[in-house]
mmCIF file of C-alpha atoms in Angstrom:
data_model
loop_
_atom_site.group_PDB
_atom_site.id
_atom_site.type_symbol
_atom_site.label_atom_id
_atom_site.label_comp_id
_atom_site.label_asym_id
_atom_site.label_seq_id
_atom_site.Cartn_x
_atom_site.Cartn_y
_atom_site.Cartn_z
ATOM 1 C CA UNK A 1194 8.935 -52.306 34.474
ATOM 2 C CA UNK A 1195 10.301 -49.754 36.754
ATOM 3 C CA UNK A 1196 10.917 -47.297 33.675
ATOM 4 C CA UNK A 1197 6.736 -47.848 32.856
ATOM 5 C CA UNK A 1198 6.066 -47.404 36.610
ATOM 6 C CA UNK A 1199 8.285 -44.325 37.121
ATOM 7 C CA UNK A 1200 7.315 -42.551 33.847
ATOM 8 C CA UNK A 1201 6.150 -38.911 34.593
ATOM 9 C CA UNK A 1202 3.767 -37.734 31.733
ATOM 10 C CA UNK A 1203 5.322 -35.387 29.364
ATOM 11 C CA UNK A 1204 3.005 -35.976 26.050
ATOM 12 C CA UNK A 1205 -0.235 -35.329 25.344
ATOM 13 C CA UNK A 1206 -3.639 -36.772 27.261
ATOM 14 C CA UNK A 1207 -3.954 -39.207 24.419
ATOM 15 C CA UNK A 1208 -0.318 -40.753 24.320
ATOM 16 C CA UNK A 1209 -0.776 -40.881 27.807
ATOM 17 C CA UNK A 1210 -3.615 -43.052 28.217
ATOM 18 C CA UNK A 1211 -2.302 -44.982 25.604
ATOM 19 C CA UNK A 1212 0.810 -45.580 28.098
ATOM 20 C CA UNK A 1213 -1.213 -45.974 31.289
ATOM 21 C CA UNK A 1214 -3.987 -48.252 29.908
ATOM 22 C CA UNK A 1215 -3.017 -49.952 27.256
ATOM 23 C CA UNK A 1216 -5.996 -51.493 24.829
ATOM 24 C CA UNK A 1217 -4.177 -54.536 22.512
ATOM 25 C CA UNK A 1218 -0.557 -55.018 24.878
ATOM 26 C CA UNK A 1219 -0.459 -58.806 24.948
ATOM 27 C CA UNK A 1220 0.048 -61.777 23.325
ATOM 28 C CA UNK A 1221 -2.643 -63.925 20.795
ATOM 29 C CA UNK A 1222 -3.183 -67.841 21.979
ATOM 30 C CA UNK A 1223 -3.164 -70.738 19.052
ATOM 31 C CA UNK A 1224 -6.558 -71.627 20.708
ATOM 32 C CA UNK A 1225 -7.396 -67.781 20.412
ATOM 33 C CA UNK A 1226 -6.892 -67.907 16.653
ATOM 34 C CA UNK A 1227 -8.550 -71.844 15.921
ATOM 35 C CA UNK A 1228 -11.720 -69.747 17.481
ATOM 36 C CA UNK A 1229 -11.531 -66.084 15.483
ATOM 37 C CA UNK A 1230 -11.344 -69.819 12.163
ATOM 38 C CA UNK A 1231 -8.081 -68.017 11.620
ATOM 39 C CA UNK A 1232 -4.144 -68.404 12.451
ATOM 40 C CA UNK A 1233 -1.663 -66.933 14.643
ATOM 41 C CA UNK A 1234 0.905 -65.431 12.867
ATOM 42 C CA UNK A 1235 4.413 -64.093 15.127
ATOM 43 C CA UNK A 1236 7.393 -61.932 14.535
ATOM 44 C CA UNK A 1237 9.672 -60.434 16.443
ATOM 45 C CA UNK A 1238 11.499 -56.958 15.611
ATOM 46 C CA UNK A 1239 14.172 -55.665 17.074
ATOM 47 C CA UNK A 1240 16.310 -57.316 20.703
ATOM 48 C CA UNK A 1241 17.099 -56.403 23.636
ATOM 49 C CA UNK A 1242 20.644 -55.665 22.817
ATOM 50 C CA UNK A 1243 19.521 -52.495 21.353
ATOM 51 C CA UNK A 1244 16.666 -51.675 23.509
ATOM 52 C CA UNK A 1245 14.094 -51.993 21.577
ATOM 53 C CA UNK A 1246 11.726 -55.214 21.252
ATOM 54 C CA UNK A 1247 8.477 -55.700 20.093
ATOM 55 C CA UNK A 1248 6.923 -59.159 18.976
ATOM 56 C CA UNK A 1249 3.680 -58.881 17.072
ATOM 57 C CA UNK A 1250 0.695 -61.172 17.344
ATOM 58 C CA UNK A 1251 -1.107 -61.795 14.430
ATOM 59 C CA UNK A 1252 -4.580 -64.255 14.239
ATOM 60 C CA UNK A 1253 -5.112 -63.929 10.327
ATOM 61 C CA UNK A 1254 -8.309 -65.208 7.966
ATOM 62 C CA UNK A 1255 -5.581 -68.000 5.885
ATOM 63 C CA UNK A 1256 -8.195 -66.699 3.012
ATOM 64 C CA UNK A 1257 -7.973 -62.896 2.122
ATOM 65 C CA UNK A 1258 -5.259 -61.925 4.941
ATOM 66 C CA UNK A 1259 -7.006 -60.157 6.968
ATOM 67 C CA UNK A 1260 -5.747 -59.367 10.437
ATOM 68 C CA UNK A 1261 -8.874 -59.931 12.672
ATOM 69 C CA UNK A 1262 -6.942 -59.715 15.923
ATOM 70 C CA UNK A 1263 -3.664 -57.999 16.814
ATOM 71 C CA UNK A 1264 -1.595 -57.285 20.022
ATOM 72 C CA UNK A 1265 1.854 -56.617 21.050
ATOM 73 C CA UNK A 1266 4.370 -57.574 23.596
ATOM 74 C CA UNK A 1267 6.898 -54.414 23.503
ATOM 75 C CA UNK A 1268 10.194 -53.691 25.448
ATOM 76 C CA UNK A 1269 11.098 -50.108 25.165
ATOM 77 C CA UNK A 1270 10.819 -46.360 25.684
ATOM 78 C CA UNK A 1271 7.443 -46.045 27.638
ATOM 79 C CA UNK A 1272 5.962 -43.202 24.516
ATOM 80 C CA UNK A 1273 6.138 -46.490 22.436
ATOM 81 C CA UNK A 1274 3.083 -48.421 23.422
ATOM 82 C CA UNK A 1275 1.151 -45.238 22.620
ATOM 83 C CA UNK A 1276 2.911 -45.980 18.771
ATOM 84 C CA UNK A 1277 1.933 -49.664 18.885
ATOM 85 C CA UNK A 1278 -1.254 -49.511 20.993
ATOM 86 C CA UNK A 1279 -3.004 -47.612 18.073
ATOM 87 C CA UNK A 1280 -0.977 -49.176 15.458
ATOM 88 C CA UNK A 1281 -2.432 -52.747 16.684
ATOM 89 C CA UNK A 1282 -5.829 -50.926 16.764
ATOM 90 C CA UNK A 1283 -5.709 -49.791 12.569
ATOM 91 C CA UNK A 1284 -3.978 -53.232 12.111
ATOM 92 C CA UNK A 1285 -7.531 -54.675 12.698
ATOM 93 C CA UNK A 1286 -9.608 -55.378 9.890
ATOM 94 C CA UNK A 1287 -6.603 -54.817 7.396
ATOM 95 C CA UNK A 1288 -4.828 -57.101 4.807
ATOM 96 C CA UNK A 1289 -1.386 -57.684 5.759
ATOM 97 C CA UNK A 1290 -0.511 -55.858 2.612
ATOM 98 C CA UNK A 1291 -2.750 -53.165 4.178
ATOM 99 C CA UNK A 1292 -1.293 -52.828 7.028
ATOM 100 C CA UNK A 1293 1.972 -52.051 5.536
ATOM 101 C CA UNK A 1294 0.451 -48.215 3.712
ATOM 102 C CA UNK A 1295 -0.162 -46.937 7.240
ATOM 103 C CA UNK A 1296 2.296 -43.527 7.173
ATOM 104 C CA UNK A 1297 4.273 -41.558 10.034
ATOM 105 C CA UNK A 1298 2.208 -39.029 9.361
ATOM 106 C CA UNK A 1299 -1.030 -40.575 9.059
ATOM 107 C CA UNK A 1300 -0.010 -42.525 12.595
ATOM 108 C CA UNK A 1301 1.542 -39.165 14.720
ATOM 109 C CA UNK A 1302 -2.096 -37.365 13.549
ATOM 110 C CA UNK A 1303 -3.994 -40.301 14.985
ATOM 111 C CA UNK A 1304 -2.133 -39.751 18.551
ATOM 112 C CA UNK A 1305 -2.106 -36.143 18.586
ATOM 113 C CA UNK A 1306 -5.016 -34.330 21.531
ATOM 114 C CA UNK A 1307 -5.948 -31.774 18.702
ATOM 115 C CA UNK A 1308 -4.699 -30.981 14.930
ATOM 116 C CA UNK A 1309 -2.286 -28.174 15.597
ATOM 117 C CA UNK A 1310 -0.065 -29.811 18.625
ATOM 118 C CA UNK A 1311 2.427 -32.945 17.921
ATOM 119 C CA UNK A 1312 1.785 -36.936 19.956
ATOM 120 C CA UNK A 1313 5.557 -36.754 20.664
ATOM 121 C CA UNK A 1314 8.760 -34.677 21.435
ATOM 122 C CA UNK A 1315 10.813 -34.385 17.816
ATOM 123 C CA UNK A 1316 13.110 -37.288 20.791
ATOM 124 C CA UNK A 1317 10.698 -39.529 20.879
ATOM 125 C CA UNK A 1318 9.309 -39.019 17.000
ATOM 126 C CA UNK A 1319 11.557 -43.309 15.963
ATOM 127 C CA UNK A 1320 8.865 -44.450 17.493
ATOM 128 C CA UNK A 1321 6.701 -43.762 15.601
ATOM 129 C CA UNK A 1322 9.089 -44.218 12.727
ATOM 130 C CA UNK A 1323 10.193 -48.242 14.380
ATOM 131 C CA UNK A 1324 6.321 -49.036 14.729
ATOM 132 C CA UNK A 1325 5.933 -49.035 11.067
ATOM 133 C CA UNK A 1326 8.847 -50.371 10.196
ATOM 134 C CA UNK A 1327 7.977 -53.484 12.979
ATOM 135 C CA UNK A 1328 4.926 -53.880 10.911
ATOM 136 C CA UNK A 1329 6.889 -53.492 7.063
ATOM 137 C CA UNK A 1330 9.369 -56.149 7.909
ATOM 138 C CA UNK A 1331 6.595 -58.603 9.906
ATOM 139 C CA UNK A 1332 4.128 -58.611 6.419
ATOM 140 C CA UNK A 1333 7.631 -59.505 4.680
ATOM 141 C CA UNK A 1334 8.199 -62.481 7.134
ATOM 142 C CA UNK A 1335 4.647 -63.155 5.891
ATOM 143 C CA UNK A 1336 5.152 -63.395 2.599
ATOM 144 C CA UNK A 1337 7.626 -65.080 2.710
ATOM 145 C CA UNK A 1338 9.467 -61.719 1.118
ATOM 146 C CA UNK A 1339 13.438 -62.189 0.187
ATOM 147 C CA UNK A 1340 15.373 -59.456 1.782
ATOM 148 C CA UNK A 1341 18.222 -58.147 -0.421
ATOM 149 C CA UNK A 1342 21.499 -57.429 1.204
ATOM 150 C CA UNK A 1343 20.949 -53.869 2.569
ATOM 151 C CA UNK A 1344 17.518 -55.458 4.891
ATOM 152 C CA UNK A 1345 19.942 -57.200 5.785
ATOM 153 C CA UNK A 1346 22.269 -55.140 6.881
ATOM 154 C CA UNK A 1347 21.979 -53.905 10.533
ATOM 155 C CA UNK A 1348 24.338 -50.530 10.252
ATOM 156 C CA UNK A 1349 23.891 -48.782 14.200
ATOM 157 C CA UNK A 1350 23.503 -50.914 16.938
ATOM 158 C CA UNK A 1351 20.925 -48.740 18.606
ATOM 159 C CA UNK A 1352 18.172 -49.286 16.239
ATOM 160 C CA UNK A 1353 16.449 -52.104 14.519
ATOM 161 C CA UNK A 1354 16.403 -50.193 11.410
ATOM 162 C CA UNK A 1355 17.787 -51.504 8.753
ATOM 163 C CA UNK A 1356 20.212 -49.871 5.907
ATOM 164 C CA UNK A 1357 17.112 -49.463 3.496
ATOM 165 C CA UNK A 1358 14.930 -47.862 6.028
ATOM 166 C CA UNK A 1359 16.898 -45.384 7.116
ATOM 167 C CA UNK A 1360 17.208 -44.905 3.580
ATOM 168 C CA UNK A 1361 14.024 -44.637 2.961
ATOM 169 C CA UNK A 1362 12.930 -42.478 6.403
ATOM 170 C CA UNK A 1363 16.520 -39.980 5.168
ATOM 171 C CA UNK A 1364 14.051 -39.691 1.616
ATOM 172 C CA UNK A 1365 10.941 -39.713 3.285
ATOM 173 C CA UNK A 1366 11.564 -37.254 5.766
ATOM 174 C CA UNK A 1367 13.905 -35.076 3.789
ATOM 175 C CA UNK A 1368 15.919 -35.725 6.713
ATOM 176 C CA UNK A 1369 19.221 -33.078 6.563
ATOM 177 C CA UNK A 1370 21.266 -33.543 9.555
ATOM 178 C CA UNK A 1371 22.598 -36.125 11.790
ATOM 179 C CA UNK A 1372 20.498 -34.985 14.674
ATOM 180 C CA UNK A 1373 17.100 -35.162 12.948
ATOM 181 C CA UNK A 1374 18.058 -38.880 11.659
ATOM 182 C CA UNK A 1375 18.937 -39.525 14.750
ATOM 183 C CA UNK A 1376 15.105 -38.570 16.530
ATOM 184 C CA UNK A 1377 13.717 -40.160 13.533
ATOM 185 C CA UNK A 1378 15.283 -43.541 13.669
ATOM 186 C CA UNK A 1379 17.597 -43.362 16.708
ATOM 187 C CA UNK A 1380 20.351 -44.585 14.287
ATOM 188 C CA UNK A 1381 23.477 -42.891 16.102
ATOM 189 C CA UNK A 1382 22.004 -42.066 19.507
ATOM 190 C CA UNK A 1383 24.686 -44.379 21.365
ATOM 191 C CA UNK A 1384 26.089 -45.648 18.546
ATOM 192 C CA UNK A 1385 28.517 -43.659 17.363
ATOM 193 C CA UNK A 1386 30.529 -45.312 15.317
ATOM 194 C CA UNK A 1387 28.213 -45.485 12.643
ATOM 195 C CA UNK A 1388 28.108 -42.139 11.923
ATOM 196 C CA UNK A 1389 30.552 -41.618 9.180
ATOM 197 C CA UNK A 1390 27.470 -43.962 7.567
ATOM 198 C CA UNK A 1391 24.669 -41.874 8.362
ATOM 199 C CA UNK A 1392 26.498 -38.689 7.323
ATOM 200 C CA UNK A 1393 27.490 -40.530 3.971
ATOM 201 C CA UNK A 1394 23.716 -41.822 3.604
ATOM 202 C CA UNK A 1395 22.664 -38.190 3.409
ATOM 203 C CA UNK A 1396 25.261 -36.516 1.930
ATOM 204 C CA UNK A 1397 23.640 -38.901 -0.973
ATOM 205 C CA UNK A 1398 20.086 -37.878 -0.369
ATOM 206 C CA UNK A 1399 21.165 -34.677 -0.696
ATOM 207 C CA UNK A 1400 22.574 -35.128 -4.251
ATOM 208 C CA UNK A 1401 19.109 -36.582 -5.150
ATOM 209 C CA UNK A 1402 17.372 -33.656 -4.251
ATOM 210 C CA UNK A 1403 19.735 -31.118 -6.187
ATOM 211 C CA UNK A 1404 19.086 -33.823 -9.665
ATOM 212 C CA UNK A 1405 15.357 -33.996 -9.065
ATOM 213 C CA UNK A 1406 15.262 -29.968 -8.651
ATOM 214 C CA UNK A 1407 17.077 -29.052 -11.857
ATOM 215 C CA UNK A 1408 14.755 -31.725 -13.884
ATOM 216 C CA UNK A 1409 11.740 -31.373 -11.912
ATOM 217 C CA UNK A 1410 9.217 -27.909 -13.103
ATOM 218 C CA UNK A 1411 8.540 -25.876 -10.651
ATOM 219 C CA UNK A 1412 5.176 -24.809 -10.266
ATOM 220 C CA UNK A 1413 5.112 -20.826 -11.643
ATOM 221 C CA UNK A 1414 3.862 -17.983 -8.831
ATOM 222 C CA UNK A 1415 1.064 -16.902 -11.409
ATOM 223 C CA UNK A 1416 -2.880 -18.217 -11.177
ATOM 224 C CA UNK A 1417 -4.501 -20.650 -11.336
ATOM 225 C CA UNK A 1418 -5.996 -19.813 -14.819
ATOM 226 C CA UNK A 1419 -3.079 -18.547 -16.806
ATOM 227 C CA UNK A 1420 -1.170 -21.879 -15.986
ATOM 228 C CA UNK A 1421 -0.480 -23.911 -19.085
ATOM 229 C CA UNK A 1422 -2.308 -27.549 -18.250
ATOM 230 C CA UNK A 1423 0.621 -29.634 -17.594
ATOM 231 C CA UNK A 1424 1.664 -26.673 -14.350
ATOM 232 C CA UNK A 1425 -1.876 -26.887 -13.702
ATOM 233 C CA UNK A 1426 -1.466 -30.835 -12.959
ATOM 234 C CA UNK A 1427 1.785 -29.967 -11.301
ATOM 235 C CA UNK A 1428 0.120 -27.917 -8.537
ATOM 236 C CA UNK A 1429 -2.729 -29.863 -8.194
ATOM 237 C CA UNK A 1430 -0.531 -32.667 -6.968
ATOM 238 C CA UNK A 1431 0.778 -30.937 -4.948
ATOM 239 C CA UNK A 1432 -1.933 -29.636 -2.705
ATOM 240 C CA UNK A 1433 -3.509 -33.308 -3.338
ATOM 241 C CA UNK A 1434 0.124 -34.746 -1.291
ATOM 242 C CA UNK A 1435 -0.186 -31.989 1.625
ATOM 243 C CA UNK A 1436 -4.044 -32.588 2.136
ATOM 244 C CA UNK A 1437 -5.645 -36.131 1.312
ATOM 245 C CA UNK A 1438 -3.247 -38.753 0.187
ATOM 246 C CA UNK A 1439 -0.971 -39.807 3.150
ATOM 247 C CA UNK A 1440 -5.340 -40.940 4.496
ATOM 248 C CA UNK A 1441 -5.448 -42.454 0.475
ATOM 249 C CA UNK A 1442 -1.950 -44.560 1.071
ATOM 250 C CA UNK A 1443 -2.859 -44.930 4.272
ATOM 251 C CA UNK A 1444 -6.428 -46.877 3.704
ATOM 252 C CA UNK A 1445 -4.292 -48.807 0.159
ATOM 253 C CA UNK A 1446 -5.069 -46.740 -1.858
ATOM 254 C CA UNK A 1447 -4.082 -43.478 -4.122
ATOM 255 C CA UNK A 1448 -5.731 -40.870 -6.721
ATOM 256 C CA UNK A 1449 -4.107 -40.083 -9.662
ATOM 257 C CA UNK A 1450 -4.861 -36.479 -11.130
ATOM 258 C CA UNK A 1451 -5.253 -36.968 -15.690
ATOM 259 C CA UNK A 1452 -6.232 -34.020 -16.513
ATOM 260 C CA UNK A 1453 -7.303 -30.506 -16.201
ATOM 261 C CA UNK A 1454 -10.269 -28.604 -18.465
ATOM 262 C CA UNK A 1455 -11.764 -25.338 -18.534
ATOM 263 C CA UNK A 1456 -15.828 -25.700 -18.656
ATOM 264 C CA UNK A 1457 -17.079 -22.070 -18.734
ATOM 265 C CA UNK A 1458 -16.099 -20.258 -15.538
ATOM 266 C CA UNK A 1459 -14.824 -23.285 -13.601
ATOM 267 C CA UNK A 1460 -12.197 -26.194 -13.809
ATOM 268 C CA UNK A 1461 -13.107 -29.648 -14.143
ATOM 269 C CA UNK A 1462 -10.141 -32.021 -12.805
ATOM 270 C CA UNK A 1463 -10.060 -35.343 -14.288
ATOM 271 C CA UNK A 1464 -9.206 -37.941 -11.910
ATOM 272 C CA UNK A 1465 -9.204 -41.472 -11.553
ATOM 273 C CA UNK A 1466 -8.579 -43.543 -8.117
ATOM 274 C CA UNK A 1467 -6.317 -46.605 -7.581
ATOM 275 C CA UNK A 1468 -6.186 -49.411 -5.572
ATOM 276 C CA UNK A 1469 -8.796 -49.570 -2.590
ATOM 277 C CA UNK A 1470 -10.326 -46.419 -4.084
ATOM 278 C CA UNK A 1471 -11.033 -47.964 -7.051
ATOM 279 C CA UNK A 1472 -14.608 -49.384 -6.825
ATOM 280 C CA UNK A 1473 -15.289 -47.231 -2.706
ATOM 281 C CA UNK A 1474 -17.726 -45.014 -2.383
ATOM 282 C CA UNK A 1475 -15.411 -41.987 -2.250
ATOM 283 C CA UNK A 1476 -14.692 -43.040 -6.399
ATOM 284 C CA UNK A 1477 -18.896 -42.611 -7.186
ATOM 285 C CA UNK A 1478 -19.753 -39.803 -5.175
ATOM 286 C CA UNK A 1479 -16.665 -37.118 -5.480
ATOM 287 C CA UNK A 1480 -16.312 -36.167 -2.258
ATOM 288 C CA UNK A 1481 -12.855 -35.908 -3.064
#
């Protein structure tokens, strides 16, 4: 508590407000959940010994698994409050499954004051990763998913992230160095004994990337109209990846590029909406 009281904001206005005035911190009582016609679900992620502990409280509609209310208790650095408070807000009225579709880039952008300025210092990026991982682990517990060996293995004593989650983070953020890995996962920050394991994971990922480069066709540096159809589809997919896919996935949907056809002076792009996007308003109006 003393750490929170003495915290001097070196972040944006939005993050500072979340830290000083969190709207969703606290617990949900059994009675409060029952009053909402919901069941109470709780899950604790991490531990105080690690320096990161969060307990999620969800009031869940048992008929469709919708999170009607989300709160949390938290032990960790102050910037984590902003990540968890925003995440609690975003979880509300989503199904437990859809809550796991929220992305790092999406959550980080929600915390920004303006689109061009990162919400957090690089050394604090990991709090977003941990917040998202806590929801993923909570959902597994909610659905009773059997955990594999890598899911149960914690290679470092300074992060609650499992071996499988660290490997996924390396791939997601294209992490090349141990320093960058610390920033996104906290792994190896104080526990130097796991550095060898982490370096091996980084090397394995580099090998996978090299193989992928050799087998994946690159988009040639030529005008779009001069590309063949396969190249056009790859080019469109790259634009979608950068601009909109993360937000579709965060809402439980996605989009597949089916074809690109010439139509006189125009080029028509045929797509198929997937997941929650299938049947939504955008799928009939073509707002993409």
